[in-house]
mmCIF file with all atom_site columns, C-alpha atoms in Angstrom:
data_model
loop_
_atom_site.group_PDB
_atom_site.id
_atom_site.type_symbol
_atom_site.label_atom_id
_atom_site.label_alt_id
_atom_site.label_comp_id
_atom_site.label_asym_id
_atom_site.label_entity_id
_atom_site.label_seq_id
_atom_site.pdbx_PDB_ins_code
_atom_site.Cartn_x
_atom_site.Cartn_y
_atom_site.Cartn_z
_atom_site.occupancy
_atom_site.B_iso_or_equiv
_atom_site.pdbx_formal_charge
_atom_site.auth_seq_id
_atom_site.auth_comp_id
_atom_site.auth_asym_id
_atom_site.auth_atom_id
_atom_site.pdbx_PDB_model_num
ATOM 1   C CA . MET A 1 1   ? 0.000   0.000  0.000   1.00 0.00 ? 1   MET A CA 1
ATOM 2   C CA . GLY A 1 2   ? 1.395   3.372  -1.051  1.00 0.00 ? 2   GLY A CA 1
ATOM 3   C CA . ILE A 1 3   ? 1.591   6.497  1.057   1.00 0.00 ? 3   ILE A CA 1
ATOM 4   C CA . THR A 1 4   ? -1.530  8.094  -0.447  1.00 0.00 ? 4   THR A CA 1
ATOM 5   C CA . GLU A 1 5   ? -3.529  4.924  0.112   1.00 0.00 ? 5   GLU A CA 1
ATOM 6   C CA . ARG A 1 6   ? -2.333  4.719  3.723   1.00 0.00 ? 6   ARG A CA 1
ATOM 7   C CA . ALA A 1 7   ? -3.332  8.347  4.339   1.00 0.00 ? 7   ALA A CA 1
ATOM 8   C CA . ALA A 1 8   ? -6.771  7.673  2.844   1.00 0.00 ? 8   ALA A CA 1
ATOM 9   C CA . TYR A 1 9   ? -7.085  4.544  4.997   1.00 0.00 ? 9   TYR A CA 1
ATOM 10  C CA . LEU A 1 10  ? -6.334  6.522  8.178   1.00 0.00 ? 10  LEU A CA 1
ATOM 11  C CA . LYS A 1 11  ? -8.834  9.198  7.180   1.00 0.00 ? 11  LYS A CA 1
ATOM 12  C CA . GLY A 1 12  ? -11.448 6.491  6.588   1.00 0.00 ? 12  GLY A CA 1
ATOM 13  C CA . LEU A 1 13  ? -10.733 4.962  10.002  1.00 0.00 ? 13  LEU A CA 1
ATOM 14  C CA . ALA A 1 14  ? -11.218 8.345  11.654  1.00 0.00 ? 14  ALA A CA 1
ATOM 15  C CA . GLU A 1 15  ? -14.511 8.882  9.816   1.00 0.00 ? 15  GLU A CA 1
ATOM 16  C CA . GLY A 1 16  ? -15.626 5.368  10.839  1.00 0.00 ? 16  GLY A CA 1
ATOM 17  C CA . LEU A 1 17  ? -15.041 6.261  14.484  1.00 0.00 ? 17  LEU A CA 1
ATOM 18  C CA . LYS A 1 18  ? -17.526 9.121  14.076  1.00 0.00 ? 18  LYS A CA 1
ATOM 19  C CA . LEU A 1 19  ? -15.349 11.525 15.992  1.00 0.00 ? 19  LEU A CA 1
ATOM 20  C CA . ASN A 1 20  ? -17.019 14.704 17.108  1.00 0.00 ? 20  ASN A CA 1
ATOM 21  C CA . GLN A 1 21  ? -15.735 17.308 14.648  1.00 0.00 ? 21  GLN A CA 1
ATOM 22  C CA . GLU A 1 22  ? -16.801 20.074 17.010  1.00 0.00 ? 22  GLU A CA 1
ATOM 23  C CA . SER A 1 23  ? -14.574 18.966 19.899  1.00 0.00 ? 23  SER A CA 1
ATOM 24  C CA . ASN A 1 24  ? -11.022 20.264 20.205  1.00 0.00 ? 24  ASN A CA 1
ATOM 25  C CA . GLU A 1 25  ? -9.588  16.759 19.766  1.00 0.00 ? 25  GLU A CA 1
ATOM 26  C CA . GLY A 1 26  ? -11.781 16.110 16.702  1.00 0.00 ? 26  GLY A CA 1
ATOM 27  C CA . LYS A 1 27  ? -10.717 19.387 15.092  1.00 0.00 ? 27  LYS A CA 1
ATOM 28  C CA . ILE A 1 28  ? -7.019  18.652 15.656  1.00 0.00 ? 28  ILE A CA 1
ATOM 29  C CA . LEU A 1 29  ? -7.294  15.082 14.406  1.00 0.00 ? 29  LEU A CA 1
ATOM 30  C CA . SER A 1 30  ? -9.269  16.150 11.330  1.00 0.00 ? 30  SER A CA 1
ATOM 31  C CA . ALA A 1 31  ? -6.749  18.900 10.496  1.00 0.00 ? 31  ALA A CA 1
ATOM 32  C CA . ALA A 1 32  ? -3.828  16.499 11.006  1.00 0.00 ? 32  ALA A CA 1
ATOM 33  C CA . LEU A 1 33  ? -5.422  13.916 8.702   1.00 0.00 ? 33  LEU A CA 1
ATOM 34  C CA . ASP A 1 34  ? -6.078  16.563 6.038   1.00 0.00 ? 34  ASP A CA 1
ATOM 35  C CA . LEU A 1 35  ? -2.444  17.675 6.306   1.00 0.00 ? 35  LEU A CA 1
ATOM 36  C CA . LEU A 1 36  ? -1.284  14.048 6.080   1.00 0.00 ? 36  LEU A CA 1
ATOM 37  C CA . GLU A 1 37  ? -3.360  13.566 2.933   1.00 0.00 ? 37  GLU A CA 1
ATOM 38  C CA . ASP A 1 38  ? -1.941  16.758 1.348   1.00 0.00 ? 38  ASP A CA 1
ATOM 39  C CA . MET A 1 39  ? 1.609   15.698 2.212   1.00 0.00 ? 39  MET A CA 1
ATOM 40  C CA . ALA A 1 40  ? 1.053   12.245 0.734   1.00 0.00 ? 40  ALA A CA 1
ATOM 41  C CA . LEU A 1 41  ? -0.220  13.771 -2.519  1.00 0.00 ? 41  LEU A CA 1
ATOM 42  C CA . GLU A 1 42  ? 2.736   16.172 -2.655  1.00 0.00 ? 42  GLU A CA 1
ATOM 43  C CA . ILE A 1 43  ? 5.214   13.330 -2.073  1.00 0.00 ? 43  ILE A CA 1
ATOM 44  C CA . LYS A 1 44  ? 3.549   11.324 -4.840  1.00 0.00 ? 44  LYS A CA 1
ATOM 45  C CA . SER A 1 45  ? 3.881   14.306 -7.192  1.00 0.00 ? 45  SER A CA 1
ATOM 46  C CA . LEU A 1 46  ? 7.532   14.862 -6.231  1.00 0.00 ? 46  LEU A CA 1
ATOM 47  C CA . ARG A 1 47  ? 8.325   11.190 -6.864  1.00 0.00 ? 47  ARG A CA 1
ATOM 48  C CA . ALA A 1 48  ? 6.770   11.401 -10.324 1.00 0.00 ? 48  ALA A CA 1
ATOM 49  C CA . ASP A 1 49  ? 8.778   14.554 -11.080 1.00 0.00 ? 49  ASP A CA 1
ATOM 50  C CA . GLN A 1 50  ? 11.976  12.908 -9.819  1.00 0.00 ? 50  GLN A CA 1
ATOM 51  C CA . GLU A 1 51  ? 11.405  9.856  -12.036 1.00 0.00 ? 51  GLU A CA 1
ATOM 52  C CA . ASP A 1 52  ? 10.813  12.125 -15.040 1.00 0.00 ? 52  ASP A CA 1
ATOM 53  C CA . ILE A 1 53  ? 13.996  14.089 -14.317 1.00 0.00 ? 53  ILE A CA 1
ATOM 54  C CA . SER A 1 54  ? 15.945  10.857 -13.873 1.00 0.00 ? 54  SER A CA 1
ATOM 55  C CA . ASP A 1 55  ? 14.690  9.549  -17.234 1.00 0.00 ? 55  ASP A CA 1
ATOM 56  C CA . ARG A 1 56  ? 15.596  12.810 -18.957 1.00 0.00 ? 56  ARG A CA 1
ATOM 57  C CA . LEU A 1 57  ? 19.048  12.805 -17.349 1.00 0.00 ? 57  LEU A CA 1
ATOM 58  C CA . ASP A 1 58  ? 19.629  9.254  -18.603 1.00 0.00 ? 58  ASP A CA 1
ATOM 59  C CA . SER A 1 59  ? 18.627  10.394 -22.094 1.00 0.00 ? 59  SER A CA 1
ATOM 60  C CA . VAL A 1 60  ? 21.009  13.378 -21.965 1.00 0.00 ? 60  VAL A CA 1
ATOM 61  C CA . SER A 1 61  ? 23.786  11.101 -20.709 1.00 0.00 ? 61  SER A CA 1
ATOM 62  C CA . ASP A 1 62  ? 23.197  8.712  -23.605 1.00 0.00 ? 62  ASP A CA 1
ATOM 63  C CA . ASP A 1 63  ? 23.241  11.624 -26.069 1.00 0.00 ? 63  ASP A CA 1
ATOM 64  C CA . LEU A 1 64  ? 26.484  12.902 -24.546 1.00 0.00 ? 64  LEU A CA 1
ATOM 65  C CA . GLU A 1 65  ? 28.071  9.473  -24.973 1.00 0.00 ? 65  GLU A CA 1
ATOM 66  C CA . ASP A 1 66  ? 27.079  9.573  -28.652 1.00 0.00 ? 66  ASP A CA 1
ATOM 67  C CA . VAL A 1 67  ? 28.656  13.025 -29.055 1.00 0.00 ? 67  VAL A CA 1
ATOM 68  C CA . GLU A 1 68  ? 31.840  11.857 -27.317 1.00 0.00 ? 68  GLU A CA 1
ATOM 69  C CA . GLU A 1 69  ? 31.978  8.856  -29.637 1.00 0.00 ? 69  GLU A CA 1
ATOM 70  C CA . ILE A 1 70  ? 31.653  11.123 -32.671 1.00 0.00 ? 70  ILE A CA 1
ATOM 71  C CA . LEU A 1 71  ? 34.258  13.600 -31.412 1.00 0.00 ? 71  LEU A CA 1
ATOM 72  C CA . PHE A 1 72  ? 36.783  11.257 -29.864 1.00 0.00 ? 72  PHE A CA 1
ATOM 73  C CA . GLY A 1 73  ? 36.081  7.849  -31.378 1.00 0.00 ? 73  GLY A CA 1
ATOM 74  C CA . ASN A 1 74  ? 36.498  4.730  -29.263 1.00 0.00 ? 74  ASN A CA 1
ATOM 75  C CA . GLU A 1 75  ? 37.688  6.487  -26.137 1.00 0.00 ? 75  GLU A CA 1
ATOM 76  C CA . ALA A 1 76  ? 40.485  8.283  -27.985 1.00 0.00 ? 76  ALA A CA 1
ATOM 77  C CA . GLY A 1 77  ? 41.904  11.031 -25.837 1.00 0.00 ? 77  GLY A CA 1
ATOM 78  C CA . TYR A 1 78  ? 40.857  9.243  -22.656 1.00 0.00 ? 78  TYR A CA 1
ATOM 79  C CA . GLY A 1 79  ? 43.866  6.960  -22.476 1.00 0.00 ? 79  GLY A CA 1
ATOM 80  C CA . GLY A 1 80  ? 41.778  3.848  -23.005 1.00 0.00 ? 80  GLY A CA 1
ATOM 81  C CA . ASP A 1 81  ? 42.901  2.931  -26.536 1.00 0.00 ? 81  ASP A CA 1
ATOM 82  C CA . GLU A 1 82  ? 46.610  2.635  -27.245 1.00 0.00 ? 82  GLU A CA 1
ATOM 83  C CA . ASP A 1 83  ? 46.012  2.722  -31.029 1.00 0.00 ? 83  ASP A CA 1
ATOM 84  C CA . ALA A 1 84  ? 43.848  5.830  -30.781 1.00 0.00 ? 84  ALA A CA 1
ATOM 85  C CA . GLU A 1 85  ? 44.821  8.814  -32.841 1.00 0.00 ? 85  GLU A CA 1
ATOM 86  C CA . THR A 1 86  ? 46.670  11.547 -30.954 1.00 0.00 ? 86  THR A CA 1
ATOM 87  C CA . ARG A 1 87  ? 44.574  14.642 -30.252 1.00 0.00 ? 87  ARG A CA 1
ATOM 88  C CA . TYR A 1 88  ? 45.886  18.128 -29.665 1.00 0.00 ? 88  TYR A CA 1
ATOM 89  C CA . SER A 1 89  ? 44.206  21.186 -28.257 1.00 0.00 ? 89  SER A CA 1
ATOM 90  C CA . ILE A 1 90  ? 45.012  24.886 -28.303 1.00 0.00 ? 90  ILE A CA 1
ATOM 91  C CA . ARG A 1 91  ? 43.272  28.103 -27.392 1.00 0.00 ? 91  ARG A CA 1
ATOM 92  C CA . CYS A 1 92  ? 42.176  30.256 -30.307 1.00 0.00 ? 92  CYS A CA 1
ATOM 93  C CA . PRO A 1 93  ? 44.065  33.567 -30.174 1.00 0.00 ? 93  PRO A CA 1
ATOM 94  C CA . GLU A 1 94  ? 40.993  35.351 -31.527 1.00 0.00 ? 94  GLU A CA 1
ATOM 95  C CA . CYS A 1 95  ? 38.204  34.184 -29.200 1.00 0.00 ? 95  CYS A CA 1
ATOM 96  C CA . GLY A 1 96  ? 40.001  32.059 -26.577 1.00 0.00 ? 96  GLY A CA 1
ATOM 97  C CA . GLY A 1 97  ? 37.899  29.003 -27.414 1.00 0.00 ? 97  GLY A CA 1
ATOM 98  C CA . LYS A 1 98  ? 39.365  25.523 -27.100 1.00 0.00 ? 98  LYS A CA 1
ATOM 99  C CA . VAL A 1 99  ? 40.213  23.941 -30.469 1.00 0.00 ? 99  VAL A CA 1
ATOM 100 C CA . ILE A 1 100 ? 40.784  20.180 -30.594 1.00 0.00 ? 100 ILE A CA 1
ATOM 101 C CA . PHE A 1 101 ? 42.442  18.671 -33.659 1.00 0.00 ? 101 PHE A CA 1
ATOM 102 C CA . ASP A 1 102 ? 44.261  15.547 -34.800 1.00 0.00 ? 102 ASP A CA 1
ATOM 103 C CA . GLU A 1 103 ? 47.498  14.678 -36.565 1.00 0.00 ? 103 GLU A CA 1
ATOM 104 C CA . ASP A 1 104 ? 45.945  15.128 -40.037 1.00 0.00 ? 104 ASP A CA 1
ATOM 105 C CA . ALA A 1 105 ? 44.868  18.689 -39.267 1.00 0.00 ? 105 ALA A CA 1
ATOM 106 C CA . LEU A 1 106 ? 48.314  19.439 -37.874 1.00 0.00 ? 106 LEU A CA 1
ATOM 107 C CA . GLU A 1 107 ? 49.983  18.163 -41.044 1.00 0.00 ? 107 GLU A CA 1
ATOM 108 C CA . SER A 1 108 ? 47.603  20.145 -43.284 1.00 0.00 ? 108 SER A CA 1
ATOM 109 C CA . GLY A 1 109 ? 48.954  23.305 -41.665 1.00 0.00 ? 109 GLY A CA 1
ATOM 110 C CA . GLU A 1 110 ? 45.639  24.926 -40.744 1.00 0.00 ? 110 GLU A CA 1
ATOM 111 C CA . ILE A 1 111 ? 42.406  24.453 -38.877 1.00 0.00 ? 111 ILE A CA 1
ATOM 112 C CA . ILE A 1 112 ? 39.305  26.570 -38.402 1.00 0.00 ? 112 ILE A CA 1
ATOM 113 C CA . CYS A 1 113 ? 38.179  27.548 -34.918 1.00 0.00 ? 113 CYS A CA 1
ATOM 114 C CA . PRO A 1 114 ? 34.689  26.088 -34.406 1.00 0.00 ? 114 PRO A CA 1
ATOM 115 C CA . GLU A 1 115 ? 33.737  28.982 -32.124 1.00 0.00 ? 115 GLU A CA 1
ATOM 116 C CA . CYS A 1 116 ? 34.633  32.062 -34.194 1.00 0.00 ? 116 CYS A CA 1
ATOM 117 C CA . GLY A 1 117 ? 35.587  30.688 -37.627 1.00 0.00 ? 117 GLY A CA 1
ATOM 118 C CA . GLN A 1 118 ? 39.130  32.086 -37.463 1.00 0.00 ? 118 GLN A CA 1
ATOM 119 C CA . THR A 1 119 ? 41.633  30.136 -39.593 1.00 0.00 ? 119 THR A CA 1
ATOM 120 C CA . LEU A 1 120 ? 44.596  29.030 -37.482 1.00 0.00 ? 120 LEU A CA 1
ATOM 121 C CA . THR A 1 121 ? 47.781  28.143 -39.349 1.00 0.00 ? 121 THR A CA 1
ATOM 122 C CA . PHE A 1 122 ? 50.754  26.031 -38.316 1.00 0.00 ? 122 PHE A CA 1
ATOM 123 C CA . ASP A 1 123 ? 54.250  26.349 -39.693 1.00 0.00 ? 123 ASP A CA 1
ATOM 124 C CA . LEU A 1 124 ? 56.040  23.067 -39.091 1.00 0.00 ? 124 LEU A CA 1
ATOM 125 C CA . SER A 1 125 ? 58.798  23.678 -41.644 1.00 0.00 ? 125 SER A CA 1
ATOM 126 C CA . GLY A 1 126 ? 61.406  24.168 -38.906 1.00 0.00 ? 126 GLY A CA 1
ATOM 127 C CA . GLN A 1 127 ? 60.457  20.942 -37.108 1.00 0.00 ? 127 GLN A CA 1
ATOM 128 C CA . ASP A 1 128 ? 62.623  17.840 -37.449 1.00 0.00 ? 128 ASP A CA 1
ATOM 129 C CA . ASP A 1 129 ? 60.649  14.607 -37.912 1.00 0.00 ? 129 ASP A CA 1
ATOM 130 C CA . GLU A 1 130 ? 62.888  12.837 -35.388 1.00 0.00 ? 130 GLU A CA 1
ATOM 131 C CA . GLU A 1 131 ? 62.021  15.220 -32.538 1.00 0.00 ? 131 GLU A CA 1
ATOM 132 C CA . ASN A 1 132 ? 59.512  13.991 -29.925 1.00 0.00 ? 132 ASN A CA 1
#
């Protein structure tokens, strides 16, 4: 039996006792039972809201996992895959946004900041291939 059913049961018991609603004790008991019923309904509503929020959070979490998979592949950048492609990140000098790119973008010599559209160029001509 749920909390709302238990509150209704108690209210029914009190009505079955035919308490004098005009006495001080009857007034207090009646008010307490009404309050108990209101609280039970509020708790039921809060539980429903919490379940809805939990379901939505699970959905957002699943969507975020999909985005991470698209951006980083099979856990690339998280240290989980030894064969994963190396990722680099820099701050855009124009907007300060974080730009993440891979080896191919580095070798092409330029990338575009996803935040402001600024083209960022790399000059690797002075780099020796044997350097780490």
